[in-house]
Amino acid sequence: MIVVVGSVNQDLVARVEHHPVPGETVLGSGHETMPGGKGANQAVAAARLGSDVVFVGRIGADEAGRDLVGEFEREGVDVGHLTVDPVAPSGLAIITVDDAAENAIVVSPGANGNVSPSDVEGASAALMAATVTLLQLEIPMDAVLAAAGASEGIVILNAAPAMHLPIALLKSIDVLIVNRGELATLTGSGDPLSARSLPVPVTIVTLGGEGARIIRADTRESVAAIDVTPVDTTGAGDTFCGALAAGLDDGLSLESSVQRAVIAGSLAVTAIGARSGMPTLPELEGALRTVGL
Ligand code: RIB
């Protein structure tokens, strides 16, 4: 079983030819409201691949919150530790996706900003029983630290969005997942090998269309992505993290789990919205067969 402690947002996604620069107004070519949030996306990615997933987080007492709960339920994610915040609204992400499939995101955390160590404490039995705990950085740091400390299984931290981290957090995780920009924030360099300066046993650096690198103190491995036509890269990293957690929860090796995660992340960019391209287990297995895995 996987426990995800993290954020859940409503995503307002607009398509644009190019992202506006400060002071510029651009005309988009349509918009949609979709479920999102790094934590929730990762929970759904793992659930679609067959894992039992418990989500710990907060929504607002509003229509967006009710919709987001409905999405979790449709995906089979356990919402027994999802708290309705009495004051703050549900989290909102305002996303533009340009013609090159790249996104720009502003997150207004709302209720995610009130996730607390006591919310984590309420889920302590689940955290102790979990094979994998999956964390990101869209909720307060004290809650992330509490979740890492309360977990007895494998602790994975996706250090997104990019920020500096307390050493205590790095020392309490087993696997760190970062893209080049997030790595540069932590080490001063986007070179995957710079991850060796961090006090974590394994760092996985995601490289978009180039796949991923697995960096340990004395080994490094490259895992290739598959060729796809990208439509929207939003949620590709989340799909990677959820799929990696699902592989480890299933008892696969780290290397096999990364292989599956890279392909799941590649599939995720083929549709607009964080979750639209996220594969189900049969879809992922089909893609793995296509590349002979
Ligand atoms: O990683 C993509 C996610 O980041 C979006 O769904 C948005 O909600 C932001 O949290």
Tab-separated table of C-alpha atoms and ligand atoms in Angstrom:
chain	number	residue	atom	x	y	z
A	1	MET	CA	0.000	0.000	0.000
A	2	ILE	CA	1.189	3.517	-0.865
A	3	VAL	CA	0.496	6.623	1.240
A	4	VAL	CA	0.721	9.981	-0.534
A	5	VAL	CA	0.886	13.042	1.727
A	6	GLY	CA	0.473	16.074	-0.484
A	7	SER	CA	-1.498	18.642	-2.420
A	8	VAL	CA	-4.704	18.511	-4.401
A	9	ASN	CA	-5.698	21.353	-6.740
A	10	GLN	CA	-8.252	22.324	-9.266
A	11	ASP	CA	-6.305	23.110	-12.467
A	12	LEU	CA	-7.527	25.877	-14.762
A	13	VAL	CA	-5.737	25.082	-18.020
A	14	ALA	CA	-5.568	27.506	-20.975
A	15	ARG	CA	-3.884	26.806	-24.317
A	16	VAL	CA	-1.728	29.622	-25.673
A	17	GLU	CA	0.596	30.055	-28.618
A	18	HIS	CA	3.256	31.403	-26.250
A	19	HIS	CA	3.323	32.167	-22.515
A	20	PRO	CA	2.723	35.845	-21.659
A	21	VAL	CA	5.735	37.860	-20.498
A	22	PRO	CA	5.241	40.401	-17.658
A	23	GLY	CA	2.816	43.095	-18.803
A	24	GLU	CA	1.642	41.117	-21.846
A	25	THR	CA	-1.878	39.813	-22.512
A	26	VAL	CA	-2.157	36.860	-24.861
A	27	LEU	CA	-5.329	35.402	-26.359
A	28	GLY	CA	-5.721	31.702	-25.625
A	29	SER	CA	-7.469	29.139	-27.793
A	30	GLY	CA	-9.644	27.537	-25.105
A	31	HIS	CA	-9.596	26.517	-21.454
A	32	GLU	CA	-10.723	23.645	-19.235
A	33	THR	CA	-11.014	22.924	-15.525
A	34	MET	CA	-9.365	19.660	-14.529
A	35	PRO	CA	-8.279	17.846	-11.360
A	36	GLY	CA	-4.638	18.310	-10.389
A	37	GLY	CA	-2.127	18.955	-7.618
A	38	LYS	CA	1.222	17.183	-7.490
A	39	GLY	CA	0.257	14.924	-4.594
A	40	ALA	CA	-3.148	13.994	-5.987
A	41	ASN	CA	-1.757	13.407	-9.492
A	42	GLN	CA	0.883	11.053	-8.091
A	43	ALA	CA	-1.739	9.197	-6.044
A	44	VAL	CA	-3.920	8.735	-9.141
A	45	ALA	CA	-0.948	7.632	-11.282
A	46	ALA	CA	-0.168	4.848	-8.783
A	47	ALA	CA	-3.830	3.847	-8.404
A	48	ARG	CA	-4.253	3.540	-12.195
A	49	LEU	CA	-1.369	1.057	-12.145
A	50	GLY	CA	-3.158	-1.120	-9.616
A	51	SER	CA	-1.730	0.013	-6.250
A	52	ASP	CA	-3.837	0.559	-3.137
A	53	VAL	CA	-3.329	4.257	-2.396
A	54	VAL	CA	-4.234	6.347	0.663
A	55	PHE	CA	-4.183	10.144	0.256
A	56	VAL	CA	-3.483	12.513	3.155
A	57	GLY	CA	-4.238	16.185	2.509
A	58	ARG	CA	-6.777	19.022	2.625
A	59	ILE	CA	-9.490	20.446	0.400
A	60	GLY	CA	-11.819	23.406	0.944
A	61	ALA	CA	-15.502	23.173	1.889
A	62	ASP	CA	-16.432	24.215	-1.654
A	63	GLU	CA	-17.622	22.860	-4.975
A	64	ALA	CA	-14.057	22.372	-6.214
A	65	GLY	CA	-13.330	20.283	-3.112
A	66	ARG	CA	-16.380	18.100	-3.705
A	67	ASP	CA	-15.347	17.597	-7.340
A	68	LEU	CA	-11.805	16.682	-6.306
A	69	VAL	CA	-13.093	14.087	-3.817
A	70	GLY	CA	-15.295	12.642	-6.571
A	71	GLU	CA	-12.228	12.309	-8.825
A	72	PHE	CA	-10.290	10.476	-6.089
A	73	GLU	CA	-13.214	8.116	-5.565
A	74	ARG	CA	-13.566	7.401	-9.294
A	75	GLU	CA	-9.853	6.535	-9.365
A	76	GLY	CA	-10.116	4.264	-6.329
A	77	VAL	CA	-7.919	6.394	-4.029
A	78	ASP	CA	-8.742	6.091	-0.292
A	79	VAL	CA	-9.848	9.528	0.983
A	80	GLY	CA	-10.285	8.547	4.642
A	81	HIS	CA	-7.477	10.966	5.604
A	82	LEU	CA	-8.522	13.832	3.331
A	83	THR	CA	-9.617	16.683	5.640
A	84	VAL	CA	-12.134	19.364	4.695
A	85	ASP	CA	-10.565	22.655	5.807
A	86	PRO	CA	-13.161	24.849	7.545
A	87	VAL	CA	-11.659	28.125	6.322
A	88	ALA	CA	-9.405	27.942	3.267
A	89	PRO	CA	-10.654	27.256	-0.277
A	90	SER	CA	-9.471	24.290	-2.301
A	91	GLY	CA	-6.083	24.729	-3.968
A	92	LEU	CA	-6.077	26.255	-7.436
A	93	ALA	CA	-3.457	26.022	-10.183
A	94	ILE	CA	-3.561	28.422	-13.131
A	95	ILE	CA	-1.774	26.747	-16.019
A	96	THR	CA	-0.888	27.862	-19.534
A	97	VAL	CA	0.267	25.297	-22.090
A	98	ASP	CA	2.010	26.607	-25.205
A	99	ASP	CA	2.411	25.245	-28.734
A	100	ALA	CA	5.664	23.542	-27.698
A	101	ALA	CA	3.696	21.560	-25.035
A	102	GLU	CA	5.523	23.378	-22.226
A	103	ASN	CA	3.588	24.710	-19.263
A	104	ALA	CA	3.776	27.649	-16.873
A	105	ILE	CA	1.992	27.184	-13.544
A	106	VAL	CA	0.926	29.449	-10.688
A	107	VAL	CA	-0.336	27.568	-7.619
A	108	SER	CA	-2.531	29.228	-5.010
A	109	PRO	CA	-2.267	26.620	-2.239
A	110	GLY	CA	-5.481	27.381	-0.328
A	111	ALA	CA	-6.275	24.424	1.947
A	112	ASN	CA	-3.024	22.665	0.978
A	113	GLY	CA	-1.244	25.372	2.973
A	114	ASN	CA	-2.982	24.158	6.144
A	115	VAL	CA	-1.885	20.500	5.963
A	116	SER	CA	-0.286	19.998	9.366
A	117	PRO	CA	1.777	17.532	11.387
A	118	SER	CA	-1.443	16.649	13.232
A	119	ASP	CA	-3.081	15.647	9.914
A	120	VAL	CA	-0.066	13.376	9.405
A	121	GLU	CA	-0.359	12.044	12.947
A	122	GLY	CA	-3.968	11.100	12.204
A	123	ALA	CA	-2.686	8.875	9.397
A	124	SER	CA	0.151	7.346	11.441
A	125	ALA	CA	-1.223	3.780	11.282
A	126	ALA	CA	-1.373	3.977	7.473
A	127	LEU	CA	2.123	5.497	7.313
A	128	MET	CA	3.530	2.726	9.492
A	129	ALA	CA	1.879	0.032	7.366
A	130	ALA	CA	2.740	1.548	3.966
A	131	THR	CA	5.271	-0.098	1.663
A	132	VAL	CA	5.949	3.317	0.123
A	133	THR	CA	5.350	6.886	1.303
A	134	LEU	CA	5.351	9.441	-1.501
A	135	LEU	CA	5.954	13.129	-0.723
A	136	GLN	CA	6.248	16.421	-2.653
A	137	LEU	CA	6.654	20.082	-1.632
A	138	GLU	CA	3.261	21.740	-2.234
A	139	ILE	CA	2.291	21.446	1.459
A	140	PRO	CA	4.038	22.989	4.514
A	141	MET	CA	7.512	21.659	5.274
A	142	ASP	CA	6.622	20.657	8.858
A	143	ALA	CA	3.986	18.263	7.489
A	144	VAL	CA	6.459	16.815	4.952
A	145	LEU	CA	9.023	16.292	7.725
A	146	ALA	CA	6.410	14.677	9.977
A	147	ALA	CA	5.357	12.274	7.201
A	148	ALA	CA	8.941	11.272	6.403
A	149	GLY	CA	9.596	10.696	10.109
A	150	ALA	CA	6.450	8.620	10.691
A	151	SER	CA	6.980	6.265	7.729
A	152	GLU	CA	8.460	2.816	8.125
A	153	GLY	CA	8.546	1.799	4.441
A	154	ILE	CA	10.411	3.319	1.507
A	155	VAL	CA	10.198	7.124	1.600
A	156	ILE	CA	10.255	8.847	-1.788
A	157	LEU	CA	10.525	12.634	-2.020
A	158	ASN	CA	9.757	14.415	-5.272
A	159	ALA	CA	11.440	17.760	-4.530
A	160	ALA	CA	8.922	19.785	-6.573
A	161	PRO	CA	8.360	22.676	-6.780
A	162	ALA	CA	12.048	23.570	-6.532
A	163	MET	CA	13.164	24.832	-3.129
A	164	HIS	CA	15.988	24.510	-0.620
A	165	LEU	CA	15.504	21.621	1.801
A	166	PRO	CA	16.424	21.006	5.430
A	167	ILE	CA	19.190	18.415	5.775
A	168	ALA	CA	16.939	16.554	8.243
A	169	LEU	CA	14.460	15.885	5.432
A	170	LEU	CA	17.114	14.679	2.982
A	171	LYS	CA	18.456	12.348	5.681
A	172	SER	CA	15.053	10.809	6.304
A	173	ILE	CA	14.281	9.771	2.710
A	174	ASP	CA	15.329	6.747	0.658
A	175	VAL	CA	14.779	7.990	-2.884
A	176	LEU	CA	14.912	11.581	-4.187
A	177	ILE	CA	13.279	12.434	-7.520
A	178	VAL	CA	14.173	15.734	-9.201
A	179	ASN	CA	14.347	17.304	-12.640
A	180	ARG	CA	17.430	19.255	-13.651
A	181	GLY	CA	16.071	22.574	-12.361
A	182	GLU	CA	15.108	21.133	-8.990
A	183	LEU	CA	18.521	19.455	-8.741
A	184	ALA	CA	20.243	22.772	-9.500
A	185	THR	CA	18.328	24.402	-6.636
A	186	LEU	CA	19.650	21.720	-4.264
A	187	THR	CA	23.234	21.344	-5.494
A	188	GLY	CA	23.976	24.449	-7.580
A	189	SER	CA	24.269	22.308	-10.740
A	190	GLY	CA	21.862	20.565	-13.119
A	191	ASP	CA	24.477	17.860	-13.805
A	192	PRO	CA	22.938	14.581	-12.580
A	193	LEU	CA	26.247	13.585	-10.941
A	194	SER	CA	25.976	16.629	-8.638
A	195	ALA	CA	23.330	14.599	-6.771
A	196	ARG	CA	26.218	12.727	-5.125
A	197	SER	CA	26.763	15.722	-2.875
A	198	LEU	CA	23.339	15.148	-1.269
A	199	PRO	CA	22.901	12.905	1.802
A	200	VAL	CA	20.457	10.492	0.099
A	201	PRO	CA	21.151	6.893	-0.991
A	202	VAL	CA	19.564	7.197	-4.455
A	203	THR	CA	18.648	10.187	-6.608
A	204	ILE	CA	16.644	9.828	-9.805
A	205	VAL	CA	17.015	12.749	-12.177
A	206	THR	CA	14.216	13.009	-14.733
A	207	LEU	CA	15.305	14.375	-18.106
A	208	GLY	CA	12.073	14.733	-20.101
A	209	GLY	CA	12.421	13.211	-23.563
A	210	GLU	CA	15.867	11.885	-22.611
A	211	GLY	CA	14.498	9.564	-19.912
A	212	ALA	CA	16.105	9.465	-16.474
A	213	ARG	CA	19.369	8.820	-14.627
A	214	ILE	CA	19.692	6.786	-11.463
A	215	ILE	CA	22.542	8.173	-9.351
A	216	ARG	CA	24.062	6.325	-6.404
A	217	ALA	CA	27.398	6.989	-4.661
A	218	ASP	CA	29.284	4.540	-6.880
A	219	THR	CA	26.974	3.806	-9.833
A	220	ARG	CA	24.982	5.692	-12.447
A	221	GLU	CA	22.501	4.284	-14.937
A	222	SER	CA	20.582	5.823	-17.830
A	223	VAL	CA	17.034	4.819	-18.698
A	224	ALA	CA	15.735	5.878	-22.136
A	225	ALA	CA	12.293	7.371	-22.818
A	226	ILE	CA	10.084	6.352	-25.744
A	227	ASP	CA	9.325	8.563	-28.746
A	228	VAL	CA	6.000	10.367	-28.417
A	229	THR	CA	4.474	13.556	-29.786
A	230	PRO	CA	4.096	15.824	-26.749
A	231	VAL	CA	0.875	17.802	-26.360
A	232	ASP	CA	1.195	18.902	-22.712
A	233	THR	CA	4.048	18.085	-20.341
A	234	THR	CA	1.958	18.942	-17.233
A	235	GLY	CA	1.835	15.931	-14.913
A	236	ALA	CA	4.616	13.963	-16.646
A	237	GLY	CA	6.793	14.168	-13.524
A	238	ASP	CA	3.832	13.242	-11.320
A	239	THR	CA	3.086	10.214	-13.494
A	240	PHE	CA	6.743	9.202	-13.227
A	241	CYS	CA	6.652	9.448	-9.406
A	242	GLY	CA	3.355	7.556	-9.046
A	243	ALA	CA	4.505	4.817	-11.417
A	244	LEU	CA	7.829	4.476	-9.608
A	245	ALA	CA	6.022	4.112	-6.285
A	246	ALA	CA	3.651	1.544	-7.822
A	247	GLY	CA	6.582	-0.516	-9.126
A	248	LEU	CA	8.327	-0.541	-5.736
A	249	ASP	CA	5.020	-1.296	-3.979
A	250	ASP	CA	4.687	-4.276	-6.354
A	251	GLY	CA	8.103	-5.577	-5.286
A	252	LEU	CA	9.929	-4.683	-8.520
A	253	SER	CA	13.572	-3.609	-8.414
A	254	LEU	CA	14.367	0.101	-8.461
A	255	GLU	CA	15.747	-0.246	-12.011
A	256	SER	CA	12.597	-1.966	-13.362
A	257	SER	CA	10.412	0.530	-11.534
A	258	VAL	CA	12.308	3.442	-13.107
A	259	GLN	CA	11.975	1.830	-16.552
A	260	ARG	CA	8.195	1.597	-16.145
A	261	ALA	CA	8.036	5.105	-14.686
A	262	VAL	CA	9.925	6.610	-17.639
A	263	ILE	CA	7.495	5.025	-20.104
A	264	ALA	CA	4.454	6.020	-18.031
A	265	GLY	CA	5.809	9.601	-17.959
A	266	SER	CA	6.296	9.538	-21.752
A	267	LEU	CA	2.672	8.445	-22.269
A	268	ALA	CA	1.460	11.184	-19.913
A	269	VAL	CA	2.539	14.008	-22.240
A	270	THR	CA	0.343	12.828	-25.130
A	271	ALA	CA	-2.883	14.543	-23.935
A	272	ILE	CA	-3.841	17.923	-22.467
A	273	GLY	CA	-4.185	18.014	-18.652
A	274	ALA	CA	-2.150	16.510	-15.819
A	275	ARG	CA	-4.060	13.222	-15.707
A	276	SER	CA	-5.477	12.760	-19.220
A	277	GLY	CA	-2.488	10.856	-20.615
A	278	MET	CA	-1.649	8.965	-17.418
A	279	PRO	CA	-1.703	5.271	-18.357
A	280	THR	CA	-3.733	2.460	-16.819
A	281	LEU	CA	-1.902	-0.823	-16.176
A	282	PRO	CA	-2.971	-2.431	-19.510
A	283	GLU	CA	-1.910	0.728	-21.381
A	284	LEU	CA	1.493	0.745	-19.684
A	285	GLU	CA	1.977	-2.981	-20.289
A	286	GLY	CA	1.079	-2.466	-23.966
A	287	ALA	CA	3.705	0.278	-24.280
A	288	LEU	CA	6.293	-1.884	-22.501
A	289	ARG	CA	5.618	-4.753	-24.942
A	290	THR	CA	5.995	-2.379	-27.896
A	291	VAL	CA	9.549	-1.570	-26.804
A	292	GLY	CA	10.314	-5.209	-26.005
A	293	LEU	CA	10.195	-4.960	-22.191
B	1	RIB	O1	2.710	18.792	-11.529
B	1	RIB	C1	1.557	19.325	-12.133
B	1	RIB	C2	0.670	19.924	-11.092
B	1	RIB	O2	1.323	21.020	-10.514
B	1	RIB	C3	-0.631	20.478	-11.612
B	1	RIB	O3	-1.671	19.526	-11.646
B	1	RIB	C4	-0.901	21.656	-10.688
B	1	RIB	O4	-2.007	21.486	-9.884
B	1	RIB	C5	0.375	21.839	-9.885
B	1	RIB	O5	0.239	21.367	-8.608
